[in-house]
Amino acid sequence: MTNDQSNAMWGGRFAAGPDAIMEAINASIGFDKRLARQDIEGSRAHAAMLAQQGILTNKDADAIREGLLTVLSEIEGGNFQFSTALEDIHMNVEARLKEIVGEPAGRLHTARSRNDQVATDFKLWVRDQMDAAITGIEALMRALVTQADAGADWVMPGFTHLQTAQPVTWGHHMLAYVEMLGRDKSRFADARTRMNENPLGAAALAGTSFPIDRHMTATALGFDRPAANSLDAVSDRDFALDYLAAATICAMHLSRFAEELVIWSSAQFRFVTLSDRFSTGSSIMPQKKNPDAAELIRAKIGRILGANVALLMVMKGLPLTYSKDMQEDKEQVFDAADNLMLALAAMTGMVADMTANRATLEAAASSGFSTATDLADWLVRELDMPFRDAHHVTGTLVKLAEDQGIDLPDLTLTQMQAVHGKITESVFDVLGVHNSVASRMSYGGTAPAQVRAQVARWKEVLG
Ligand code: ARG
């Protein structure tokens, strides 16, 4: 099955149009229409530069630049007829421009190629997504800092191996995620700095014989400089990979926190109550309130990492420069970006709305001999005992309490002295969970005073 018309763009060399299957596999308009704004922005900068350099007349450039605005408003207003036969967003825009402004439209493609055009469009799109991710991350960080501020001295169990380890503060736990997100933010910011070079003007691959000014288009499009090697400029997709790598790590952090929220909101834990706004009911079990948003956030890493792996696989082994394989870069990145932004927004809403159940947290912190390390530290500090011996004495006391079904602070002094004669009354000062957390004053420790200092620092950073 063939079309009877040869293709309008490269038809000069072709007698027959593409097979329908060829058209289906070749066309990217179904997804790259999302690059419309960037495509038009790039073309407007290109036209202005061509005019400045005397390659286009001012009259033609003005007509092109105006016409492109009309095309943009048609697309954004939903009044644009996208055509699969025209393959992609670049050709769709140019064809419509021709209908609007006539002959000058055909001059727009002077001194460029779709290879540098698509690299430029996609870079602009990814750059916007880096900015959006940074903004989204900051919003979540603020919600977490608010939680940390409110609960700087609320005591909860700290875990290793998901076994109660030592008491920590709610604020400290919230700020752990703020640290992670702070690194995520800086990864996006680093990537943005690294990628901010303009591919436009690299043309098909070798540069152009026209006297273009690549610095001018770089400035117009907010790039720091033109990309310095035309071969690299058209074949580089590192910027998308950098975005996906940063997004993957961020999604992993969100997944870890989501997992905690799923556990914490269960009937067995009850550490937090999620708001109705971010929970769903069960169609069959009326008592249920499910943390669906947290579960979906937990899962998003799958498709985001998937996109990262997929694009790496597309790029590996590609000889310089452009190959059509690279058209497979966009859908994955679009999907990853949409889902990262959704996960960030949902997590921000959930965190802002959730209630920490203070009494439950404190009761949980007090169980499981969580101040055993404080007891061992007391033996070292007050009795000058080597830590290994203190560990052994503490272990004996834990066993003693466990046998009686009580916690360490419930042992009597006499019982303790039966294990080690030099233990004094002051040991009880370190055994309560509040004493325990207050004593963790080392920099970055869980003491409420340390948490408050970090809250103040983050408030300053986040403005
Ligand atoms: N739709 C293409 C893409 O997304 C645009 C570049 C086409 N270049 C080419 N030489 N066929 O990669």
CSV table of C-alpha atoms and ligand atoms in Angstrom, one decimal:
chain,number,residue,atom,x,y,z
A,1,MET,CA,0.0,0.0,0.0
A,2,THR,CA,1.6,3.3,-1.0
A,3,ASN,CA,0.4,6.9,-1.0
A,4,ASP,CA,0.2,8.3,-4.5
A,5,GLN,CA,1.8,11.6,-3.4
A,6,SER,CA,5.5,11.9,-2.8
A,7,ASN,CA,6.4,13.5,0.5
A,8,ALA,CA,6.2,17.3,0.6
A,9,MET,CA,9.4,17.8,2.6
A,10,TRP,CA,11.9,15.6,0.9
A,11,GLY,CA,9.8,14.7,-2.1
A,12,GLY,CA,12.2,16.0,-4.7
A,13,ARG,CA,14.1,12.8,-4.7
A,14,PHE,CA,11.2,10.4,-4.3
A,15,ALA,CA,8.7,9.2,-6.9
A,16,ALA,CA,6.3,7.6,-4.5
A,17,GLY,CA,5.0,8.4,-1.1
A,18,PRO,CA,5.7,6.3,2.0
A,19,ASP,CA,4.0,3.1,2.8
A,20,ALA,CA,1.4,3.6,5.5
A,21,ILE,CA,3.4,1.5,7.9
A,22,MET,CA,6.5,3.5,7.1
A,23,GLU,CA,4.5,6.7,7.9
A,24,ALA,CA,3.3,5.1,11.1
A,25,ILE,CA,6.8,4.1,12.4
A,26,ASN,CA,8.4,7.3,11.1
A,27,ALA,CA,6.0,10.0,12.4
A,28,SER,CA,6.7,11.6,15.8
A,29,ILE,CA,3.9,14.3,15.6
A,30,GLY,CA,1.7,12.2,18.0
A,31,PHE,CA,4.1,13.1,20.8
A,32,ASP,CA,6.5,15.8,19.7
A,33,LYS,CA,3.6,18.2,19.4
A,34,ARG,CA,4.5,18.9,23.0
A,35,LEU,CA,7.6,20.7,21.7
A,36,ALA,CA,5.5,23.3,19.8
A,37,ARG,CA,6.3,26.3,22.0
A,38,GLN,CA,10.0,25.5,22.1
A,39,ASP,CA,10.0,24.9,18.3
A,40,ILE,CA,8.5,28.2,17.6
A,41,GLU,CA,10.7,30.0,20.1
A,42,GLY,CA,13.7,28.5,18.4
A,43,SER,CA,12.5,29.4,14.9
A,44,ARG,CA,11.8,32.9,15.9
A,45,ALA,CA,15.3,33.4,17.3
A,46,HIS,CA,16.7,31.8,14.2
A,47,ALA,CA,14.8,34.1,11.8
A,48,ALA,CA,15.8,37.2,13.8
A,49,MET,CA,19.4,36.1,13.6
A,50,LEU,CA,19.2,35.4,9.8
A,51,ALA,CA,17.9,38.9,9.3
A,52,GLN,CA,20.6,40.5,11.4
A,53,GLN,CA,23.2,38.6,9.5
A,54,GLY,CA,21.7,39.8,6.2
A,55,ILE,CA,20.8,36.2,5.2
A,56,LEU,CA,17.1,37.0,5.2
A,57,THR,CA,15.5,40.4,4.5
A,58,ASN,CA,14.0,42.1,7.5
A,59,LYS,CA,10.6,42.0,5.7
A,60,ASP,CA,10.7,38.2,5.4
A,61,ALA,CA,12.0,37.7,8.9
A,62,ASP,CA,9.2,39.9,10.3
A,63,ALA,CA,6.6,38.0,8.3
A,64,ILE,CA,8.0,34.7,9.6
A,65,ARG,CA,8.2,35.8,13.2
A,66,GLU,CA,4.7,37.1,13.2
A,67,GLY,CA,3.4,34.1,11.3
A,68,LEU,CA,5.0,31.8,13.9
A,69,LEU,CA,3.1,33.6,16.7
A,70,THR,CA,-0.1,32.9,14.8
A,71,VAL,CA,0.8,29.3,14.5
A,72,LEU,CA,1.5,29.1,18.2
A,73,SER,CA,-1.8,30.7,19.2
A,74,GLU,CA,-3.6,28.2,16.9
A,75,ILE,CA,-1.8,25.3,18.5
A,76,GLU,CA,-2.3,26.5,22.1
A,77,GLY,CA,-5.9,27.4,21.3
A,78,GLY,CA,-6.5,23.8,20.1
A,79,ASN,CA,-7.3,25.1,16.5
A,80,PHE,CA,-4.4,23.3,14.8
A,81,GLN,CA,-4.7,20.4,12.4
A,82,PHE,CA,-1.7,18.2,13.0
A,83,SER,CA,-0.8,16.0,10.1
A,84,THR,CA,1.0,12.6,10.4
A,85,ALA,CA,2.1,12.9,6.8
A,86,LEU,CA,4.2,15.9,7.8
A,87,GLU,CA,6.0,13.6,10.3
A,88,ASP,CA,6.9,15.9,13.2
A,89,ILE,CA,6.3,19.2,14.9
A,90,HIS,CA,9.0,21.0,12.9
A,91,MET,CA,7.4,20.2,9.6
A,92,ASN,CA,3.8,20.7,10.9
A,93,VAL,CA,4.7,24.2,12.0
A,94,GLU,CA,6.6,25.1,8.9
A,95,ALA,CA,3.8,23.8,6.6
A,96,ARG,CA,1.2,25.9,8.4
A,97,LEU,CA,3.6,28.9,8.4
A,98,LYS,CA,3.7,28.6,4.6
A,99,GLU,CA,-0.1,28.7,4.4
A,100,ILE,CA,-0.1,31.9,6.5
A,101,VAL,CA,2.9,33.9,5.2
A,102,GLY,CA,3.6,32.2,1.8
A,103,GLU,CA,7.0,32.1,0.2
A,104,PRO,CA,9.1,33.5,3.1
A,105,ALA,CA,8.3,30.4,5.1
A,106,GLY,CA,10.5,28.4,2.8
A,107,ARG,CA,13.5,30.6,3.7
A,108,LEU,CA,13.3,29.9,7.4
A,109,HIS,CA,15.1,26.6,7.1
A,110,THR,CA,18.2,28.3,5.7
A,111,ALA,CA,21.4,27.4,7.7
A,112,ARG,CA,19.7,24.9,9.9
A,113,SER,CA,18.5,21.3,9.9
A,114,ARG,CA,15.9,19.4,11.8
A,115,ASN,CA,18.9,17.8,13.6
A,116,ASP,CA,20.0,21.0,15.3
A,117,GLN,CA,16.3,22.1,15.5
A,118,VAL,CA,15.1,19.1,17.4
A,119,ALA,CA,18.1,19.1,19.7
A,120,THR,CA,17.4,22.7,20.5
A,121,ASP,CA,13.7,22.2,21.0
A,122,PHE,CA,14.1,19.2,23.3
A,123,LYS,CA,16.8,20.9,25.3
A,124,LEU,CA,14.6,23.9,25.9
A,125,TRP,CA,11.8,21.5,27.0
A,126,VAL,CA,14.0,19.5,29.3
A,127,ARG,CA,15.5,22.7,30.7
A,128,ASP,CA,12.0,23.9,31.7
A,129,GLN,CA,11.4,20.5,33.3
A,130,MET,CA,14.6,20.9,35.4
A,131,ASP,CA,13.3,24.2,36.6
A,132,ALA,CA,9.9,22.8,37.3
A,133,ALA,CA,11.4,19.9,39.2
A,134,ILE,CA,13.4,22.3,41.3
A,135,THR,CA,10.3,24.3,42.1
A,136,GLY,CA,8.3,21.1,42.9
A,137,ILE,CA,11.1,19.8,45.2
A,138,GLU,CA,11.3,23.1,47.0
A,139,ALA,CA,7.6,23.0,47.8
A,140,LEU,CA,7.9,19.5,49.2
A,141,MET,CA,10.9,20.6,51.3
A,142,ARG,CA,8.9,23.5,52.7
A,143,ALA,CA,6.1,21.1,53.7
A,144,LEU,CA,8.6,18.8,55.4
A,145,VAL,CA,10.3,21.7,57.2
A,146,THR,CA,6.9,22.8,58.5
A,147,GLN,CA,6.4,19.3,59.9
A,148,ALA,CA,9.9,19.3,61.4
A,149,ASP,CA,9.3,22.7,63.0
A,150,ALA,CA,6.1,21.6,64.7
A,151,GLY,CA,7.5,18.3,65.9
A,152,ALA,CA,11.2,19.2,66.7
A,153,ASP,CA,10.8,17.5,70.1
A,154,TRP,CA,8.2,14.8,69.4
A,155,VAL,CA,9.8,11.5,70.2
A,156,MET,CA,9.4,8.5,67.9
A,157,PRO,CA,11.3,5.3,67.4
A,158,GLY,CA,14.3,5.4,65.1
A,159,PHE,CA,14.8,2.2,63.2
A,160,THR,CA,17.6,0.1,61.7
A,161,HIS,CA,16.5,-3.1,59.9
A,162,LEU,CA,13.0,-1.8,60.6
A,163,GLN,CA,13.6,-2.8,64.3
A,164,THR,CA,13.4,-0.2,67.0
A,165,ALA,CA,16.9,1.1,67.5
A,166,GLN,CA,17.1,4.4,69.4
A,167,PRO,CA,14.6,7.2,70.1
A,168,VAL,CA,14.7,10.0,67.6
A,169,THR,CA,12.6,13.1,67.0
A,170,TRP,CA,9.9,13.5,64.4
A,171,GLY,CA,11.6,16.7,63.3
A,172,HIS,CA,14.8,14.9,62.7
A,173,HIS,CA,13.1,12.2,60.7
A,174,MET,CA,11.4,14.8,58.5
A,175,LEU,CA,14.6,16.7,58.0
A,176,ALA,CA,16.3,13.5,56.8
A,177,TYR,CA,14.1,13.7,53.7
A,178,VAL,CA,14.8,17.4,53.4
A,179,GLU,CA,18.5,16.6,53.1
A,180,MET,CA,17.8,14.0,50.4
A,181,LEU,CA,15.6,16.4,48.5
A,182,GLY,CA,18.2,19.1,48.8
A,183,ARG,CA,20.6,16.8,47.0
A,184,ASP,CA,18.0,16.1,44.4
A,185,LYS,CA,17.5,19.8,43.8
A,186,SER,CA,21.3,20.3,43.4
A,187,ARG,CA,21.5,17.5,40.9
A,188,PHE,CA,18.9,19.2,38.7
A,189,ALA,CA,20.6,22.5,39.1
A,190,ASP,CA,24.0,21.0,38.2
A,191,ALA,CA,22.5,19.3,35.2
A,192,ARG,CA,20.9,22.5,34.1
A,193,THR,CA,24.2,24.4,34.2
A,194,ARG,CA,26.0,21.7,32.3
A,195,MET,CA,23.4,21.4,29.5
A,196,ASN,CA,22.9,25.1,28.9
A,197,GLU,CA,24.7,25.3,25.5
A,198,ASN,CA,22.9,26.0,22.3
A,199,PRO,CA,22.9,23.3,19.5
A,200,LEU,CA,21.1,25.6,17.0
A,201,GLY,CA,23.4,26.5,14.1
A,202,ALA,CA,25.2,23.1,14.2
A,203,ALA,CA,22.9,22.5,11.2
A,204,ALA,CA,22.7,18.9,9.9
A,205,LEU,CA,26.1,18.0,11.5
A,206,ALA,CA,28.9,20.0,10.1
A,207,GLY,CA,27.9,23.6,10.7
A,208,THR,CA,27.0,25.8,7.8
A,209,SER,CA,28.6,28.0,5.2
A,210,PHE,CA,26.2,30.8,5.9
A,211,PRO,CA,27.6,33.6,8.1
A,212,ILE,CA,25.3,32.9,11.1
A,213,ASP,CA,25.7,34.3,14.6
A,214,ARG,CA,25.3,31.4,17.0
A,215,HIS,CA,26.0,33.6,20.0
A,216,MET,CA,22.9,35.7,19.1
A,217,THR,CA,20.5,32.7,19.1
A,218,ALA,CA,22.2,31.4,22.2
A,219,THR,CA,21.4,34.6,24.1
A,220,ALA,CA,17.9,34.9,22.7
A,221,LEU,CA,17.1,31.3,23.9
A,222,GLY,CA,18.7,31.8,27.3
A,223,PHE,CA,21.6,29.6,26.7
A,224,ASP,CA,25.0,30.4,28.2
A,225,ARG,CA,26.9,29.8,24.9
A,226,PRO,CA,26.7,27.9,21.6
A,227,ALA,CA,27.7,24.2,21.8
A,228,ALA,CA,31.3,24.1,20.5
A,229,ASN,CA,31.2,21.1,18.3
A,230,SER,CA,28.6,20.7,15.7
A,231,LEU,CA,28.8,16.9,15.6
A,232,ASP,CA,28.4,16.6,19.3
A,233,ALA,CA,25.6,19.3,19.3
A,234,VAL,CA,23.3,17.3,17.1
A,235,SER,CA,24.0,13.9,18.6
A,236,ASP,CA,24.1,14.7,22.3
A,237,ARG,CA,21.2,13.6,24.5
A,238,ASP,CA,23.2,13.7,27.7
A,239,PHE,CA,21.0,16.5,29.0
A,240,ALA,CA,17.9,14.2,28.8
A,241,LEU,CA,19.9,11.4,30.5
A,242,ASP,CA,21.1,13.8,33.2
A,243,TYR,CA,17.5,14.8,33.8
A,244,LEU,CA,16.3,11.2,34.0
A,245,ALA,CA,19.2,10.3,36.3
A,246,ALA,CA,18.3,13.1,38.7
A,247,ALA,CA,14.6,12.2,38.3
A,248,THR,CA,15.3,8.6,39.1
A,249,ILE,CA,17.2,9.3,42.3
A,250,CYS,CA,14.5,11.8,43.3
A,251,ALA,CA,11.8,9.2,42.6
A,252,MET,CA,13.7,6.7,44.7
A,253,HIS,CA,13.6,9.1,47.6
A,254,LEU,CA,9.9,9.7,47.2
A,255,SER,CA,9.4,5.9,47.0
A,256,ARG,CA,11.2,5.4,50.3
A,257,PHE,CA,9.2,8.1,52.0
A,258,ALA,CA,6.0,6.7,50.5
A,259,GLU,CA,6.8,3.3,51.9
A,260,GLU,CA,7.2,4.8,55.3
A,261,LEU,CA,3.8,6.5,55.0
A,262,VAL,CA,2.2,3.3,54.0
A,263,ILE,CA,3.6,1.5,57.0
A,264,TRP,CA,3.0,4.4,59.4
A,265,SER,CA,-0.6,4.8,58.4
A,266,SER,CA,-1.4,1.1,59.0
A,267,ALA,CA,-3.6,0.1,61.9
A,268,GLN,CA,-0.6,-1.7,63.4
A,269,PHE,CA,1.5,1.5,63.5
A,270,ARG,CA,-0.8,4.5,63.5
A,271,PHE,CA,2.1,6.8,63.5
A,272,VAL,CA,0.4,9.2,61.1
A,273,THR,CA,-3.1,9.9,60.0
A,274,LEU,CA,-3.3,10.8,56.3
A,275,SER,CA,-6.0,13.3,55.4
A,276,ASP,CA,-9.2,12.1,53.6
A,277,ARG,CA,-8.1,14.3,50.7
A,278,PHE,CA,-5.1,12.0,50.1
A,279,SER,CA,-6.7,8.6,50.9
A,280,THR,CA,-9.3,6.4,49.2
A,281,GLY,CA,-11.9,4.1,50.5
A,282,SER,CA,-12.5,0.4,49.6
A,283,SER,CA,-15.5,-0.5,47.5
A,284,ILE,CA,-16.0,-3.6,49.7
A,285,MET,CA,-14.6,-3.0,53.1
A,286,PRO,CA,-16.3,0.1,54.6
A,287,GLN,CA,-13.8,0.5,57.5
A,288,LYS,CA,-10.8,0.9,55.1
A,289,LYS,CA,-8.9,4.1,54.3
A,290,ASN,CA,-6.1,3.3,51.9
A,291,PRO,CA,-2.9,5.3,51.3
A,292,ASP,CA,-3.3,5.0,47.5
A,293,ALA,CA,-1.4,8.2,46.8
A,294,ALA,CA,1.6,6.9,48.8
A,295,GLU,CA,1.4,3.6,47.0
A,296,LEU,CA,1.4,5.2,43.6
A,297,ILE,CA,4.3,7.5,44.5
A,298,ARG,CA,6.1,4.4,45.7
A,299,ALA,CA,5.6,2.8,42.2
A,300,LYS,CA,6.5,5.8,40.1
A,301,ILE,CA,10.2,5.0,40.3
A,302,GLY,CA,9.5,2.1,38.0
A,303,ARG,CA,8.6,4.1,34.9
A,304,ILE,CA,11.1,6.8,35.6
A,305,LEU,CA,14.0,4.5,36.0
A,306,GLY,CA,12.5,2.6,33.0
A,307,ALA,CA,12.8,5.8,30.9
A,308,ASN,CA,16.4,6.3,32.0
A,309,VAL,CA,17.3,2.7,31.0
A,310,ALA,CA,15.4,3.0,27.8
A,311,LEU,CA,17.1,6.1,26.6
A,312,LEU,CA,20.6,4.8,27.6
A,313,MET,CA,19.8,1.7,25.5
A,314,VAL,CA,18.7,3.9,22.6
A,315,MET,CA,21.9,6.0,22.7
A,316,LYS,CA,24.5,3.2,23.3
A,317,GLY,CA,26.2,2.2,20.2
A,318,LEU,CA,24.9,5.0,18.0
A,319,PRO,CA,27.6,6.2,15.7
A,320,LEU,CA,28.0,10.0,15.3
A,321,THR,CA,25.9,11.9,14.5
A,322,TYR,CA,22.1,11.9,14.3
A,323,SER,CA,20.3,8.7,13.7
A,324,LYS,CA,16.5,8.3,13.7
A,325,ASP,CA,16.8,6.1,16.8
A,326,MET,CA,17.1,9.4,18.6
A,327,GLN,CA,13.5,10.2,17.9
A,328,GLU,CA,12.8,7.6,20.6
A,329,ASP,CA,14.2,10.0,23.2
A,330,LYS,CA,11.0,12.0,23.8
A,331,GLU,CA,8.1,9.9,24.9
A,332,GLN,CA,10.1,8.3,27.7
A,333,VAL,CA,11.3,11.7,29.0
A,334,PHE,CA,7.8,13.2,28.7
A,335,ASP,CA,6.3,10.3,30.7
A,336,ALA,CA,9.0,10.5,33.3
A,337,ALA,CA,8.7,14.2,33.7
A,338,ASP,CA,4.9,14.1,34.0
A,339,ASN,CA,5.0,11.4,36.6
A,340,LEU,CA,7.8,13.0,38.6
A,341,MET,CA,5.9,16.2,38.8
A,342,LEU,CA,2.7,14.4,39.8
A,343,ALA,CA,4.5,12.4,42.5
A,344,LEU,CA,6.1,15.6,43.9
A,345,ALA,CA,2.8,17.4,44.0
A,346,ALA,CA,1.0,14.4,45.6
A,347,MET,CA,3.7,14.0,48.2
A,348,THR,CA,3.6,17.7,49.0
A,349,GLY,CA,-0.1,17.6,49.5
A,350,MET,CA,0.1,14.5,51.6
A,351,VAL,CA,2.8,15.8,53.9
A,352,ALA,CA,1.1,19.2,54.3
A,353,ASP,CA,-2.1,17.4,55.3
A,354,MET,CA,-0.9,14.6,57.5
A,355,THR,CA,-1.1,14.4,61.2
A,356,ALA,CA,1.6,12.8,63.3
A,357,ASN,CA,0.0,10.9,66.2
A,358,ARG,CA,2.3,12.2,68.9
A,359,ALA,CA,1.2,9.9,71.8
A,360,THR,CA,1.5,6.7,69.6
A,361,LEU,CA,4.9,7.8,68.4
A,362,GLU,CA,6.1,8.4,71.9
A,363,ALA,CA,4.7,5.1,73.2
A,364,ALA,CA,6.4,3.2,70.4
A,365,ALA,CA,9.7,5.0,71.1
A,366,SER,CA,9.6,3.9,74.7
A,367,SER,CA,9.1,0.2,73.9
A,368,GLY,CA,11.7,-2.2,72.7
A,369,PHE,CA,14.5,-1.2,75.1
A,370,SER,CA,15.2,1.8,72.9
A,371,THR,CA,17.4,3.5,75.5
A,372,ALA,CA,19.8,0.6,76.0
A,373,THR,CA,22.5,2.5,74.2
A,374,ASP,CA,22.0,5.4,76.5
A,375,LEU,CA,22.5,3.0,79.5
A,376,ALA,CA,25.7,1.7,78.0
A,377,ASP,CA,26.9,5.2,77.3
A,378,TRP,CA,26.1,6.1,80.9
A,379,LEU,CA,28.3,3.2,82.2
A,380,VAL,CA,31.2,4.4,80.0
A,381,ARG,CA,30.8,8.0,81.0
A,382,GLU,CA,30.1,7.7,84.7
A,383,LEU,CA,31.9,4.5,85.6
A,384,ASP,CA,34.7,4.7,83.1
A,385,MET,CA,33.9,1.3,81.8
A,386,PRO,CA,35.2,0.2,78.4
A,387,PHE,CA,32.3,0.3,75.9
A,388,ARG,CA,32.5,-3.5,75.2
A,389,ASP,CA,32.0,-4.2,78.9
A,390,ALA,CA,29.2,-1.6,79.1
A,391,HIS,CA,27.6,-3.3,76.2
A,392,HIS,CA,27.7,-6.7,78.0
A,393,VAL,CA,26.3,-5.2,81.3
A,394,THR,CA,23.5,-3.5,79.4
A,395,GLY,CA,22.7,-6.7,77.6
A,396,THR,CA,22.3,-8.5,81.0
A,397,LEU,CA,20.0,-5.7,82.2
A,398,VAL,CA,17.9,-5.8,79.0
A,399,LYS,CA,17.5,-9.6,79.5
A,400,LEU,CA,16.5,-9.0,83.1
A,401,ALA,CA,13.8,-6.5,82.1
A,402,GLU,CA,12.7,-8.7,79.2
A,403,ASP,CA,12.2,-11.7,81.5
A,404,GLN,CA,10.0,-9.6,83.8
A,405,GLY,CA,8.1,-8.1,80.9
A,406,ILE,CA,9.1,-4.6,81.8
A,407,ASP,CA,11.1,-1.8,80.2
A,408,LEU,CA,14.6,-0.6,81.3
A,409,PRO,CA,13.4,2.5,83.3
A,410,ASP,CA,11.1,0.1,85.3
A,411,LEU,CA,13.9,-1.9,86.8
A,412,THR,CA,14.7,-0.9,90.4
A,413,LEU,CA,18.1,0.4,91.4
A,414,THR,CA,18.6,-2.7,93.6
A,415,GLN,CA,18.0,-4.9,90.6
A,416,MET,CA,20.5,-3.0,88.5
A,417,GLN,CA,23.1,-3.0,91.3
A,418,ALA,CA,22.7,-6.8,91.4
A,419,VAL,CA,24.1,-6.8,87.9
A,420,HIS,CA,26.7,-4.1,88.5
A,421,GLY,CA,27.3,-2.7,92.0
A,422,LYS,CA,28.5,0.8,91.0
A,423,ILE,CA,25.3,1.8,89.2
A,424,THR,CA,23.7,4.8,90.9
A,425,GLU,CA,20.3,6.6,90.9
A,426,SER,CA,21.5,9.1,88.2
A,427,VAL,CA,21.3,6.3,85.6
A,428,PHE,CA,17.5,7.0,85.5
A,429,ASP,CA,18.2,10.4,84.0
A,430,VAL,CA,19.3,8.9,80.7
A,431,LEU,CA,16.7,6.2,80.5
A,432,GLY,CA,13.6,8.1,79.5
A,433,VAL,CA,13.1,8.7,75.8
A,434,HIS,CA,13.1,12.5,76.2
A,435,ASN,CA,16.4,12.4,78.1
A,436,SER,CA,17.8,10.2,75.4
A,437,VAL,CA,17.0,12.4,72.5
A,438,ALA,CA,18.0,15.6,74.4
A,439,SER,CA,21.4,14.1,75.0
A,440,ARG,CA,22.1,13.5,71.3
A,441,MET,CA,23.6,17.0,70.9
A,442,SER,CA,26.4,16.1,68.5
A,443,TYR,CA,26.2,18.1,65.2
A,444,GLY,CA,23.5,16.6,63.1
A,445,GLY,CA,22.1,14.6,66.0
A,446,THR,CA,18.5,14.1,66.9
A,447,ALA,CA,18.3,16.5,69.9
A,448,PRO,CA,15.5,19.0,69.6
A,449,ALA,CA,18.0,21.8,69.8
A,450,GLN,CA,19.9,20.4,66.9
A,451,VAL,CA,16.7,19.9,64.9
A,452,ARG,CA,15.6,23.5,65.6
A,453,ALA,CA,19.0,24.7,64.3
A,454,GLN,CA,18.6,22.7,61.1
A,455,VAL,CA,15.0,23.9,60.7
A,456,ALA,CA,16.3,27.5,60.9
A,457,ARG,CA,19.0,26.8,58.4
A,458,TRP,CA,16.5,25.3,55.9
A,459,LYS,CA,14.0,28.1,56.4
A,460,GLU,CA,16.8,30.5,55.4
A,461,VAL,CA,17.9,28.4,52.4
A,462,LEU,CA,14.3,27.9,51.1
A,463,GLY,CA,13.4,31.6,51.8
B,1,ARG,N1,11.3,14.0,14.5
B,1,ARG,C1,12.8,13.9,14.5
B,1,ARG,C2,13.3,13.5,15.9
B,1,ARG,O1,12.5,13.7,16.8
B,1,ARG,C3,13.3,15.2,14.1
B,1,ARG,C4,14.7,15.2,13.5
B,1,ARG,C5,14.6,14.5,12.1
B,1,ARG,N2,15.9,14.6,11.5
B,1,ARG,C6,16.2,13.8,10.5
B,1,ARG,N3,17.4,13.9,10.0
B,1,ARG,N4,15.3,12.9,10.0
B,1,ARG,O2,14.4,13.1,16.0
